[in-house]
Coordinates of C-alpha atoms and ligand atoms in Angstrom, one line a residue:
X544 CA -35.8 -11.0 -19.6
X545 CA -37.0 -8.1 -20.9
X546 CA -37.8 -6.3 -17.5
X547 CA -34.5 -7.6 -16.4
X548 CA -32.6 -5.6 -19.1
X549 CA -34.4 -2.8 -18.0
X550 CA -33.6 -2.7 -14.7
X551 CA -30.2 -3.7 -15.4
X552 CA -30.1 -0.3 -18.1
X553 CA -31.9 2.0 -15.4
X554 CA -29.3 0.8 -12.3
X555 CA -26.5 1.4 -14.6
X556 CA -28.1 5.1 -15.7
X557 CA -28.8 5.6 -12.4
X558 CA -25.2 4.9 -10.7
X559 CA -23.7 7.0 -13.6
X560 CA -25.8 9.7 -12.4
X561 CA -25.2 9.2 -8.8
X562 CA -21.3 9.2 -9.3
X563 CA -21.7 12.1 -11.9
X564 CA -23.5 14.3 -9.3
X565 CA -21.4 13.4 -6.6
X566 CA -18.1 14.5 -8.5
X567 CA -19.6 17.7 -9.5
X568 CA -20.8 18.6 -5.7
X569 CA -17.2 17.9 -4.8
X570 CA -15.8 20.6 -7.3
X571 CA -17.4 23.3 -4.8
X572 CA -14.3 21.7 -2.3
X573 CA -12.6 25.1 -3.1
X574 CA -14.9 27.4 -3.5
X575 CA -16.6 26.8 0.0
X576 CA -12.9 27.4 1.5
X577 CA -12.1 30.2 -0.2
X578 CA -9.0 29.2 -2.3
X579 CA -9.4 30.0 -6.0
X580 CA -8.7 26.6 -8.2
X581 CA -7.9 25.7 -11.7
X582 CA -10.8 24.6 -14.0
X583 CA -12.1 21.2 -13.2
X584 CA -14.6 18.7 -15.0
X585 CA -16.7 16.3 -12.8
X586 CA -14.7 12.7 -12.6
X587 CA -11.9 13.7 -14.3
X588 CA -11.1 17.0 -12.2
X589 CA -8.4 19.4 -14.0
X590 CA -6.1 16.9 -15.8
X591 CA -8.2 16.2 -18.7
X592 CA -5.9 17.2 -21.4
X593 CA -3.9 14.5 -20.2
X594 CA -6.4 11.8 -20.3
X595 CA -7.1 12.7 -23.2
X596 CA -3.2 12.5 -24.6
X597 CA -3.8 16.1 -25.6
X598 CA -0.9 17.1 -23.5
X599 CA 1.9 15.3 -20.9
X600 CA 1.5 15.6 -17.4
X601 CA 4.2 18.0 -17.3
X602 CA 2.5 20.5 -19.4
X603 CA -0.6 20.0 -17.4
X604 CA 1.2 20.8 -14.0
X605 CA 2.9 23.8 -15.3
X606 CA -0.6 25.3 -16.6
X607 CA -1.9 25.0 -13.3
X608 CA 1.0 26.4 -11.6
X609 CA 0.6 29.4 -13.9
X610 CA -3.2 30.0 -13.4
X611 CA -2.5 31.7 -10.1
X612 CA 0.8 33.3 -10.4
X613 CA 0.3 35.9 -7.4
X614 CA -1.2 33.4 -5.0
X615 CA 1.1 31.2 -2.4
X616 CA -1.2 28.3 -3.1
X617 CA -4.6 27.5 -5.3
X618 CA -6.5 24.5 -5.9
X619 CA -6.8 21.7 -8.5
X620 CA -8.4 18.4 -8.8
X621 CA -6.9 15.1 -9.8
X622 CA -9.8 13.1 -11.0
X623 CA -11.9 13.5 -8.0
X624 CA -9.2 14.6 -5.2
X625 CA -8.9 18.4 -4.4
X626 CA -5.0 19.1 -4.3
X627 CA -3.5 22.1 -2.6
X628 CA -1.0 23.3 -5.4
X629 CA 1.7 24.9 -3.0
X630 CA 3.5 27.5 -5.1
X631 CA 5.8 29.4 -2.5
X632 CA 8.9 28.0 -2.1
X633 CA 8.9 29.4 1.6
X634 CA 5.5 27.5 2.5
X635 CA 7.1 24.2 1.1
X636 CA 9.8 24.5 3.3
X637 CA 7.5 24.9 6.2
X638 CA 5.6 22.2 5.2
X639 CA 8.1 19.8 4.3
X640 CA 10.6 20.4 6.9
X641 CA 9.7 22.4 10.0
X642 CA 5.8 21.1 10.1
X643 CA 7.0 17.9 9.1
X644 CA 4.9 16.1 11.5
X645 CA 2.3 16.9 10.3
X646 CA 3.1 15.7 6.7
X647 CA 4.9 12.4 6.9
X648 CA 3.1 10.8 4.1
X649 CA 2.9 10.6 0.3
X650 CA -0.4 10.0 -1.1
X651 CA 0.6 6.7 -2.9
X652 CA 0.6 4.4 0.3
X653 CA 0.3 0.9 -0.4
X654 CA -0.7 -1.4 2.7
X655 CA 1.4 -4.7 2.9
X656 CA -2.0 -7.1 2.5
X657 CA -2.5 -5.0 -1.0
X658 CA 1.0 -5.6 -2.4
X659 CA 3.6 -7.8 -0.2
X660 CA 6.4 -6.3 -1.9
X661 CA 5.8 -2.5 -2.9
X662 CA 3.8 -2.2 0.6
X663 CA 7.0 -3.1 2.4
X664 CA 9.3 -0.5 0.3
X665 CA 9.8 2.5 2.1
X666 CA 8.7 4.5 -0.9
X667 CA 5.3 3.1 -0.1
X668 CA 5.0 2.6 3.6
X669 CA 3.1 5.2 5.8
X670 CA 3.9 6.6 9.3
X671 CA 5.7 4.0 12.1
X672 CA 6.4 1.6 9.3
X673 CA 7.9 4.3 7.3
X674 CA 9.5 6.0 9.7
X675 CA 11.3 2.9 10.8
X676 CA 12.2 1.9 7.3
X677 CA 13.8 5.3 6.8
X678 CA 15.8 4.9 9.8
X679 CA 17.5 1.4 8.5
X680 CA 18.1 2.7 4.9
X681 CA 19.2 6.7 5.7
X682 CA 22.7 5.1 6.8
X683 CA 23.0 3.0 4.0
X684 CA 23.4 5.8 1.4
X685 CA 25.5 8.1 2.8
X686 CA 28.9 8.9 0.7
X687 CA 31.1 6.7 2.4
X688 CA 28.6 4.0 1.9
X689 CA 28.8 5.0 -1.9
X690 CA 32.4 5.1 -2.0
X691 CA 32.4 1.3 -1.3
X692 CA 30.3 0.2 -4.0
X693 CA 31.5 2.7 -6.2
X694 CA 34.5 0.7 -7.7
X695 CA 31.5 -2.3 -8.6
X696 CA 30.1 0.6 -10.9
X697 CA 33.2 2.0 -12.4
X698 CA 34.8 -1.3 -13.6
X699 CA 31.2 -2.1 -15.0
X700 CA 31.1 1.0 -16.8
X701 CA 34.4 0.8 -18.2
X702 CA 33.9 -2.9 -19.5
X703 CA 30.6 -2.0 -21.0
X704 CA 31.8 1.0 -23.1
X705 CA 34.8 -0.5 -23.8
X706 CA 32.8 -3.3 -25.5
X707 CA 30.2 -1.2 -27.0
X708 CA 32.8 0.5 -29.3
X709 CA 35.0 -2.2 -30.2
X710 CA 34.7 -3.1 -34.0
X711 CA 33.7 0.6 -34.5
X712 CA 36.9 1.2 -36.4
X713 CA 36.9 4.9 -35.7
X714 CA 33.5 5.6 -37.6
X715 CA 30.3 6.9 -35.8
X716 CA 27.9 4.4 -34.2
X717 CA 24.1 5.2 -33.7
X718 CA 22.5 4.2 -30.4
X719 CA 19.1 4.5 -29.1
X720 CA 20.3 5.9 -25.2
X721 CA 17.4 4.5 -23.5
X722 CA 17.8 0.8 -24.4
X723 CA 21.7 1.0 -23.7
X724 CA 21.1 2.9 -20.0
X725 CA 18.6 0.8 -19.1
X726 CA 20.6 -2.1 -19.7
X727 CA 23.4 -0.6 -17.9
X728 CA 21.1 0.5 -14.5
X729 CA 19.5 -3.0 -14.7
X730 CA 23.1 -4.7 -14.3
X731 CA 24.2 -2.0 -11.9
X732 CA 21.3 -3.0 -9.7
X733 CA 21.4 -6.3 -10.0
X734 CA 25.3 -6.2 -8.8
X735 CA 24.6 -3.4 -6.0
X736 CA 21.1 -4.6 -4.8
X737 CA 21.0 -8.2 -5.3
X738 CA 24.8 -9.1 -5.3
X739 CA 24.2 -10.7 -9.0
X740 CA 26.5 -10.5 -12.0
X741 CA 24.5 -10.5 -15.4
X742 CA 25.4 -8.4 -18.5
X743 CA 22.0 -7.6 -20.3
X744 CA 23.4 -6.1 -23.2
X745 CA 25.1 -9.6 -24.2
X746 CA 22.0 -11.4 -22.8
X747 CA 19.6 -9.3 -23.9
X748 CA 16.4 -11.5 -22.3
X749 CA 18.2 -12.5 -19.2
X750 CA 15.8 -13.3 -16.6
X751 CA 16.9 -10.6 -13.8
X752 CA 16.1 -8.3 -17.1
X753 CA 12.9 -9.3 -17.9
X754 CA 11.4 -8.9 -14.2
X755 CA 13.3 -5.8 -13.8
X756 CA 11.1 -4.5 -17.0
X757 CA 8.1 -6.3 -15.3
X758 CA 8.2 -4.2 -11.9
X759 CA 8.9 -0.6 -13.4
X760 CA 6.1 -1.3 -15.8
X761 CA 3.1 1.2 -14.4
X762 CA 1.3 2.0 -17.6
X763 CA -1.9 -0.3 -18.6
X764 CA -3.2 -2.5 -15.9
X765 CA -0.5 -2.5 -13.2
X766 CA -1.3 1.7 -13.9
X767 CA -4.9 1.6 -12.7
X768 CA -4.1 -1.3 -10.2
X769 CA -1.4 1.2 -8.7
X770 CA -4.0 3.9 -8.7
X771 CA -6.6 2.0 -7.2
X772 CA -4.2 1.0 -4.5
X773 CA -4.3 4.6 -2.9
X774 CA -7.7 5.5 -4.2
X775 CA -9.9 2.4 -3.6
X776 CA -7.7 0.0 -2.0
X777 CA -10.8 -2.4 -1.3
X778 CA -11.9 -2.7 -5.1
X779 CA -8.3 -3.7 -6.2
X780 CA -8.6 -6.4 -3.4
X781 CA -11.7 -7.7 -5.4
X782 CA -9.7 -7.8 -8.6
X783 CA -6.4 -8.5 -8.0
X784 CA -3.9 -10.4 -5.1
X785 CA -1.4 -7.7 -6.0
X786 CA 0.0 -4.9 -8.1
X787 CA 3.5 -6.5 -8.8
X788 CA 3.0 -10.0 -10.3
X789 CA 3.1 -12.7 -7.6
X790 CA 6.0 -14.8 -10.1
X791 CA 8.1 -11.4 -10.4
X792 CA 7.9 -11.5 -6.1
X793 CA 8.9 -15.3 -5.8
X794 CA 11.8 -14.6 -8.5
X795 CA 13.1 -11.8 -6.1
X796 CA 12.6 -13.5 -2.9
X797 CA 14.2 -16.4 -4.0
X798 CA 17.3 -14.7 -5.3
X799 CA 17.5 -12.8 -2.3
X800 CA 17.2 -15.7 0.0
X801 CA 19.3 -17.8 -1.8
X802 CA 22.4 -15.1 -1.9
X803 CA 21.9 -14.6 2.1
X804 CA 22.2 -17.9 2.9
X805 CA 25.6 -18.1 0.7
X806 CA 26.7 -15.3 2.5
X807 CA 26.2 -16.5 6.0
X808 CA 27.6 -19.8 5.2
X809 CA 30.5 -18.0 4.2
X810 CA 31.4 -16.0 6.9
X811 CA 34.5 -14.2 5.6
X812 CA 32.4 -13.4 1.8
X813 CA 32.4 -9.6 1.7
X814 CA 31.4 -7.4 -1.8
X815 CA 30.5 -4.2 -0.1
X816 CA 27.4 -3.6 -1.9
X817 CA 24.1 -2.6 -0.8
X818 CA 22.7 -6.3 -0.3
X819 CA 25.2 -6.6 2.4
X820 CA 24.2 -3.6 4.2
X821 CA 20.7 -4.7 4.1
X822 CA 21.4 -8.1 5.2
X823 CA 23.4 -6.3 8.6
X824 CA 20.3 -4.3 8.8
X825 CA 18.3 -7.3 9.0
X826 CA 20.4 -9.1 11.7
X827 CA 20.5 -5.6 13.4
X828 CA 24.5 -5.8 13.2
X829 CA 26.2 -2.4 13.5
X830 CA 27.0 -0.7 10.5
X831 CA 30.1 1.1 10.4
X832 CA 29.9 4.5 11.4
X833 CA 30.7 7.6 8.8
X834 CA 33.3 9.4 10.6
X835 CA 35.0 9.6 7.2
X836 CA 32.0 11.5 5.7
X837 CA 33.8 15.1 5.4
X838 CA 36.4 14.0 2.9
X839 CA 33.9 13.7 0.1
X840 CA 32.9 17.2 -2.2
X841 CA 28.4 16.6 -1.9
X842 CA 27.2 17.1 -5.3
X843 CA 24.7 20.3 -5.3
X844 CA 21.8 18.2 -5.9
X845 CA 22.2 15.3 -3.4
X846 CA 19.2 15.4 -0.5
X847 CA 20.0 16.0 3.1
X848 CA 19.7 13.7 5.4
X849 CA 17.2 14.6 8.3
X850 CA 17.3 12.9 11.5
X851 CA 14.2 11.2 12.5
X852 CA 13.4 10.5 16.1
X853 CA 14.5 7.0 17.1
X854 CA 11.4 4.6 16.4
X855 CA 12.2 1.2 18.1
X856 CA 10.0 -1.3 16.3
X857 CA 8.8 -4.9 16.6
X858 CA 8.9 -5.5 12.6
X859 CA 11.1 -8.0 12.1
X860 CA 12.8 -7.9 9.0
X861 CA 12.5 -11.3 6.7
X862 CA 13.7 -12.0 3.2
X863 CA 10.8 -10.0 1.5
X864 CA 11.6 -7.1 3.5
X865 CA 15.4 -7.1 2.1
X866 CA 13.9 -8.1 -1.3
X867 CA 11.5 -5.2 -1.4
X868 CA 13.8 -2.6 -0.6
X869 CA 16.4 -3.9 -3.1
X870 CA 13.1 -3.9 -5.5
X871 CA 13.0 -0.1 -4.4
X872 CA 16.1 0.1 -6.7
X873 CA 13.7 -0.7 -9.3
X874 CA 10.5 1.1 -9.2
X875 CA 12.4 4.5 -7.5
X876 CA 15.5 4.5 -9.3
X877 CA 14.8 2.8 -12.5
X878 CA 13.3 4.9 -14.9
X879 CA 14.2 8.0 -13.1
X880 CA 18.4 7.4 -13.0
X881 CA 17.8 6.4 -17.0
X882 CA 15.9 9.3 -18.3
X883 CA 18.1 11.5 -16.3
X884 CA 21.1 10.1 -17.9
X885 CA 19.7 10.1 -21.1
X886 CA 18.7 13.6 -21.2
X887 CA 22.1 14.8 -19.8
X888 CA 23.8 12.6 -23.2
X889 CA 20.9 14.6 -25.3
X890 CA 21.9 17.8 -24.1
X891 CA 26.2 16.9 -24.3
X892 CA 24.9 16.1 -28.1
X893 CA 23.0 19.5 -28.7
X894 CA 25.7 21.6 -26.5
X895 CA 29.2 20.7 -28.2
X896 CA 30.9 23.5 -26.4
X897 CA 29.8 22.3 -22.9
X898 CA 30.6 18.7 -23.7
X899 CA 34.2 19.9 -24.8
X900 CA 34.5 21.4 -21.6
X901 CA 33.4 18.3 -19.8
X902 CA 35.6 16.3 -21.7
X903 CA 38.7 18.2 -20.6
X904 CA 37.6 17.7 -17.1
X905 CA 37.2 13.6 -17.7
X906 CA 40.9 13.8 -19.4
X907 CA 42.7 15.5 -16.9
X908 CA 41.2 12.9 -14.5
X909 CA 42.1 9.5 -16.7
X910 CA 45.9 11.6 -17.1
X911 CA 45.9 12.0 -13.4
X912 CA 44.6 8.2 -12.9
X913 CA 47.4 6.7 -14.7
X914 CA 45.0 3.6 -16.1
X915 CA 43.9 2.9 -12.6
X916 CA 40.1 2.7 -12.2
X917 CA 38.1 5.9 -11.2
X918 CA 37.4 6.0 -7.3
X919 CA 34.6 8.2 -5.9
X920 CA 36.5 10.7 -4.3
X921 CA 37.6 11.9 -7.6
X922 CA 34.1 11.7 -8.9
X923 CA 33.0 14.1 -6.3
X924 CA 35.5 16.3 -7.2
X925 CA 34.9 16.8 -10.8
X926 CA 32.7 20.3 -10.3
X927 CA 32.2 20.9 -14.1
X928 CA 30.5 17.0 -14.2
X929 CA 28.5 18.2 -11.3
X930 CA 27.1 21.1 -12.8
X931 CA 26.3 19.9 -15.9
X932 CA 24.4 17.1 -14.0
X933 CA 22.8 19.2 -11.8
X934 CA 21.4 21.3 -14.5
X935 CA 19.8 18.7 -16.2
X936 CA 18.0 17.7 -13.4
X937 CA 16.9 21.0 -12.7
X938 CA 15.8 21.3 -16.5
X939 CA 14.3 18.0 -16.5
X940 CA 13.5 16.5 -13.2
X941 CA 11.6 13.3 -13.9
X942 CA 8.9 13.3 -11.3
X943 CA 6.9 17.1 -12.0
X944 CA 5.2 16.9 -8.7
X945 CA 5.5 15.0 -5.3
X946 CA 2.9 15.6 -2.8
X947 CA 2.2 15.2 1.1
X948 CA -1.0 14.1 2.8
X949 CA -1.7 16.0 6.0
X950 CA -1.7 13.8 9.0
X951 CA -3.5 16.7 11.7
X952 CA -5.0 20.0 11.5
X953 CA -2.6 22.6 10.1
X954 CA -3.2 26.4 9.2
X955 CA -1.9 27.9 5.7
X956 CA -2.4 31.8 4.8
X957 CA -2.7 32.7 1.4
X958 CA -1.2 35.7 -0.2
X959 CA -4.5 38.0 -0.1
X960 CA -4.6 36.9 4.1
X961 CA -6.9 34.2 3.6
X962 CA -6.5 31.7 6.3
X963 CA -7.2 27.8 5.5
X964 CA -7.4 25.0 7.5
X965 CA -6.1 21.6 6.3
X966 CA -7.8 18.7 7.4
X967 CA -6.4 15.1 8.1
X968 CA -6.1 13.5 4.5
X969 CA -5.9 16.5 2.5
X970 CA -3.4 16.4 0.0
X971 CA -0.8 19.2 -0.8
X972 CA 1.1 19.3 -4.0
X973 CA 4.8 20.6 -4.7
X974 CA 5.4 21.7 -8.6
X975 CA 8.6 20.7 -9.2
X976 CA 8.9 20.9 -12.7
X977 CA 7.1 24.2 -12.7
X978 CA 9.1 26.0 -9.9
X979 CA 12.2 24.8 -11.9
X980 CA 11.0 26.3 -15.1
X981 CA 9.8 29.7 -13.3
X982 CA 11.9 32.9 -14.6
X983 CA 11.7 34.2 -11.3
X984 CA 14.1 31.4 -9.8
X985 CA 16.0 30.7 -13.1
X986 CA 16.4 33.1 -15.5
X987 CA 15.9 32.1 -19.2
X988 CA 15.0 28.7 -17.8
X989 CA 14.7 26.5 -21.3
X990 CA 18.5 27.2 -21.8
X991 CA 20.7 24.7 -20.9
X992 CA 23.3 26.2 -18.6
X993 CA 25.3 24.6 -16.5
X994 CA 27.0 28.2 -14.9
X995 CA 24.1 28.4 -13.2
X996 CA 25.6 26.0 -10.4
X997 CA 29.0 27.1 -10.8
X998 CA 30.8 28.1 -7.3
X999 CA 30.2 31.5 -8.2
X1000 CA 26.4 31.5 -8.8
X1001 CA 25.0 28.0 -6.7
X1002 CA 24.6 30.0 -3.3
X1003 CA 21.9 32.1 -5.3
X1004 CA 19.7 29.2 -5.8
X1005 CA 17.3 29.0 -3.0
X1006 CA 17.2 25.0 -2.0
X1007 CA 13.5 25.2 -1.9
X1008 CA 13.7 25.9 -5.2
X1009 CA 15.5 22.8 -6.5
X1010 CA 13.4 19.9 -5.6
X1011 CA 14.5 17.3 -8.2
X1012 CA 14.9 15.0 -5.5
X1013 CA 12.3 16.4 -3.4
X1014 CA 12.9 18.1 0.0
X1015 CA 13.1 17.0 4.0
X1016 CA 12.8 14.2 5.6
X1017 CA 10.9 12.2 3.0
X1018 CA 12.8 13.3 0.3
X1019 CA 14.7 10.6 -1.8
X1020 CA 17.1 8.3 0.0
X1021 CA 18.6 7.2 -3.3
X1022 CA 19.7 10.6 -4.3
X1023 CA 23.7 10.0 -4.0
X1024 CA 23.6 6.6 -5.5
X1025 CA 21.6 8.3 -8.6
X1026 CA 24.0 10.8 -9.2
X1027 CA 27.0 8.4 -8.7
X1028 CA 25.5 6.2 -11.1
X1029 CA 24.7 9.1 -13.6
X1030 CA 28.2 10.7 -13.2
X1031 CA 29.9 7.2 -14.0
X1032 CA 28.3 6.1 -17.0
X1033 CA 28.6 9.8 -18.6
X1034 CA 32.6 9.8 -17.2
X1035 CA 33.3 6.4 -19.3
X1036 CA 31.1 7.7 -22.1
X1037 CA 33.2 10.5 -22.7
X1038 CA 36.0 8.6 -22.0
X1039 CA 35.6 6.2 -24.8
X1040 CA 33.6 8.6 -27.3
X1041 CA 32.6 11.8 -28.7
X1042 CA 29.1 12.5 -28.7
X1043 CA 26.8 13.9 -31.6
X1044 CA 23.4 14.2 -33.0
X1045 CA 22.6 11.7 -35.3
X1046 CA 19.9 11.8 -37.9
X1047 CA 17.1 10.4 -35.2
X1048 CA 17.9 12.9 -32.6
X1049 CA 14.7 14.7 -32.0
X1050 CA 15.1 18.2 -31.3
X1051 CA 12.9 19.7 -29.4
X1052 CA 12.8 16.6 -28.1
X1053 CA 9.2 15.2 -27.6
X1054 CA 7.9 12.8 -24.5
X1055 CA 5.3 10.1 -24.4
X1056 CA 1.9 11.9 -23.3
X1057 CA 1.0 8.6 -21.7
X1058 CA 4.1 8.2 -19.4
X1059 CA 3.9 10.1 -16.2
X1060 CA 7.8 11.0 -16.6
X1061 CA 10.0 12.0 -19.0
X1062 CA 10.1 9.1 -21.6
X1063 CA 11.2 10.5 -25.2
X1064 CA 8.5 9.6 -27.9
X1065 CA 10.9 8.3 -30.6
X1066 CA 13.6 7.3 -28.2
X1067 CA 16.8 9.3 -27.1
X1068 CA 18.8 8.9 -30.6
X1069 CA 22.5 9.9 -30.6
X1070 CA 25.8 8.9 -32.5
X1071 CA 29.2 7.9 -30.5
X1072 CA 32.5 8.6 -32.0
X1073 CA 35.3 6.8 -30.7
X1074 CA 38.1 8.5 -29.7
X1075 CA 41.3 7.1 -30.2
Ligands
LIG1194 C1 17.5 10.9 -11.0 C2 16.8 10.0 -10.5 C3 16.0 10.5 -9.2 C4 15.2 11.1 -9.0 C5 15.2 11.9 -9.9 C6 14.1 10.8 -7.7 C7 13.2 11.6 -7.6 C8 12.8 11.4 -6.0 C9 11.8 12.4 -5.7 C10 11.1 13.5 -6.2 C11 11.1 11.4 -4.7 C12 9.9 11.9 -3.7 C13 10.6 13.3 -2.7 C14 9.9 13.8 -1.7 O1 8.5 13.7 -1.8 O2 10.4 14.8 -0.9 C15 11.9 10.2 -4.2 C16 11.4 9.5 -3.4 C17 12.6 8.3 -2.9 N1 13.1 7.7 -4.1 FE1 14.1 8.7 -5.5 N2 15.1 9.7 -7.5 C18 15.6 9.2 -8.3 C19 16.2 8.0 -7.8 C20 16.4 7.2 -6.9 C21 17.3 5.8 -6.5 C22 18.7 5.4 -7.6 C23 16.6 5.1 -5.8 C24 17.4 4.0 -5.0 C25 17.0 3.3 -3.9 C26 15.6 6.5 -4.7 C27 14.8 6.2 -4.0 C28 13.8 6.5 -3.3 C29 12.9 6.1 -2.4 C30 13.3 4.9 -1.8 C31 12.1 7.7 -2.3 C32 11.3 7.5 -1.0 C33 11.8 8.1 0.1 C34 10.6 8.1 1.4 O3 9.7 7.9 1.4 O4 11.4 8.0 2.5 N3 15.2 7.0 -6.0 N4 12.7 10.5 -5.3

């Protein structure tokens, strides 16, 4: 027994020393390639300040960006992984657009045998599966498809804002916006992506909302599983069957299967929602083309659709594939859209003059509509709305950084002339937040200034410095959906109320350091003053 316990202690110490030695050796990675790198410690790399919750990810990434202001790229370590941080917008464009074929995947791939739900989603898929899925999905997110869905969203926002403020009798009502906007988002996803009507403000613990919350919970054990899925999938398989809870997967697949069955049995049923389009894609029916696309004003922030080579695929779509793409609205679009909406509301509360001007635009539209529901075409024509939302997304992009993985050798040249050959599986980081807060590209970057995106000024913004929705063929497929949802919620809030700071509004706002995105530490509190 005595011998065994000593052997165990010895083995554990030897293992720790071995891991430490290997991690320390890895820290020479950039030096050996002639690339200056940010400070790093073994195992935790350059993000120690976030690991101990001293700084938010956003602050850490900004520090790494500012470490070498004159270089086109430098290096840092995300735990043990060396990452090339690309600082030069022209190089970002070259990698993500021109030479995209060398950089197709993100680093957070998940195989379908690790998680049948996430692995099928376009967000986590890689190579051929990604190309095939993206080719199917891209046509479902164009302006004309958004227009079809928009009436469901506008109706919902109008009804809910109206109910929220009944009984207020003209007096201020204090709300924590994240809770409200999350419930808005949940019901909109239920309606558009799953064909289900729920009212999460009334039925607070409805099954759809509870399962949705589980899907987007990526802190704690689910977060560790997500990290293991890309760093060490074999280890994850030892501990767990899947990242997403199997019961949650079953819930969504059953929901989608029942709805598909209903719609197939009722041929005349048409709801013009995303699920309809996904079912058509599954059964390889043609989806009406977008010849009327040009009639819509495009939001400044909406991402371009890049055509990919046509990939004939032998992958047959099942109900699980459809449930997975519908589920993508949760894990790719839920927190991002909800936080961006809350931050727009927060900025409008802090900047009453900007809010007044936006309300003026809303009122003009309301007068034009004469009680009718807001149509998508008119929403898209609201110039100041677009400027306000775009400036929020510039100042507060919900993801600090995105990335690409190199798939075949590629040479990049630094400002000092050093050439570096990127090898297969090398990772490059794109510092979204730091670039959008760099005074070189956005003077006085802390200021909330929608004028940056006015017709007179927006041509001065280099598209490769506005990266909130990413760049190139792997950009955010849901940008139009996110913008439509954010604008609809803001429109109907301003129709029914004036937003003011409340006693609980935090300014300057602080964010949860354990979160990878911008979750306010004490919530997003504001007062709504009902309008007559
Ligand atoms: C304000 C809200 C949102 C923001 C800021 C955002 C941002 C992003 C970013 C930065 C990326 C990576 C792009 C790149 O690496 O170039 C991305 C990818 C993606 N987003 Fe969004 N997103 C938002 C909302 C949504 C919504 C509502 C959906 C709905 C389906 C969505 C679906 C996706 C998908 C599927 C991808 C992966 C695309 C691919 O890998 O082909 N996003 N998003």
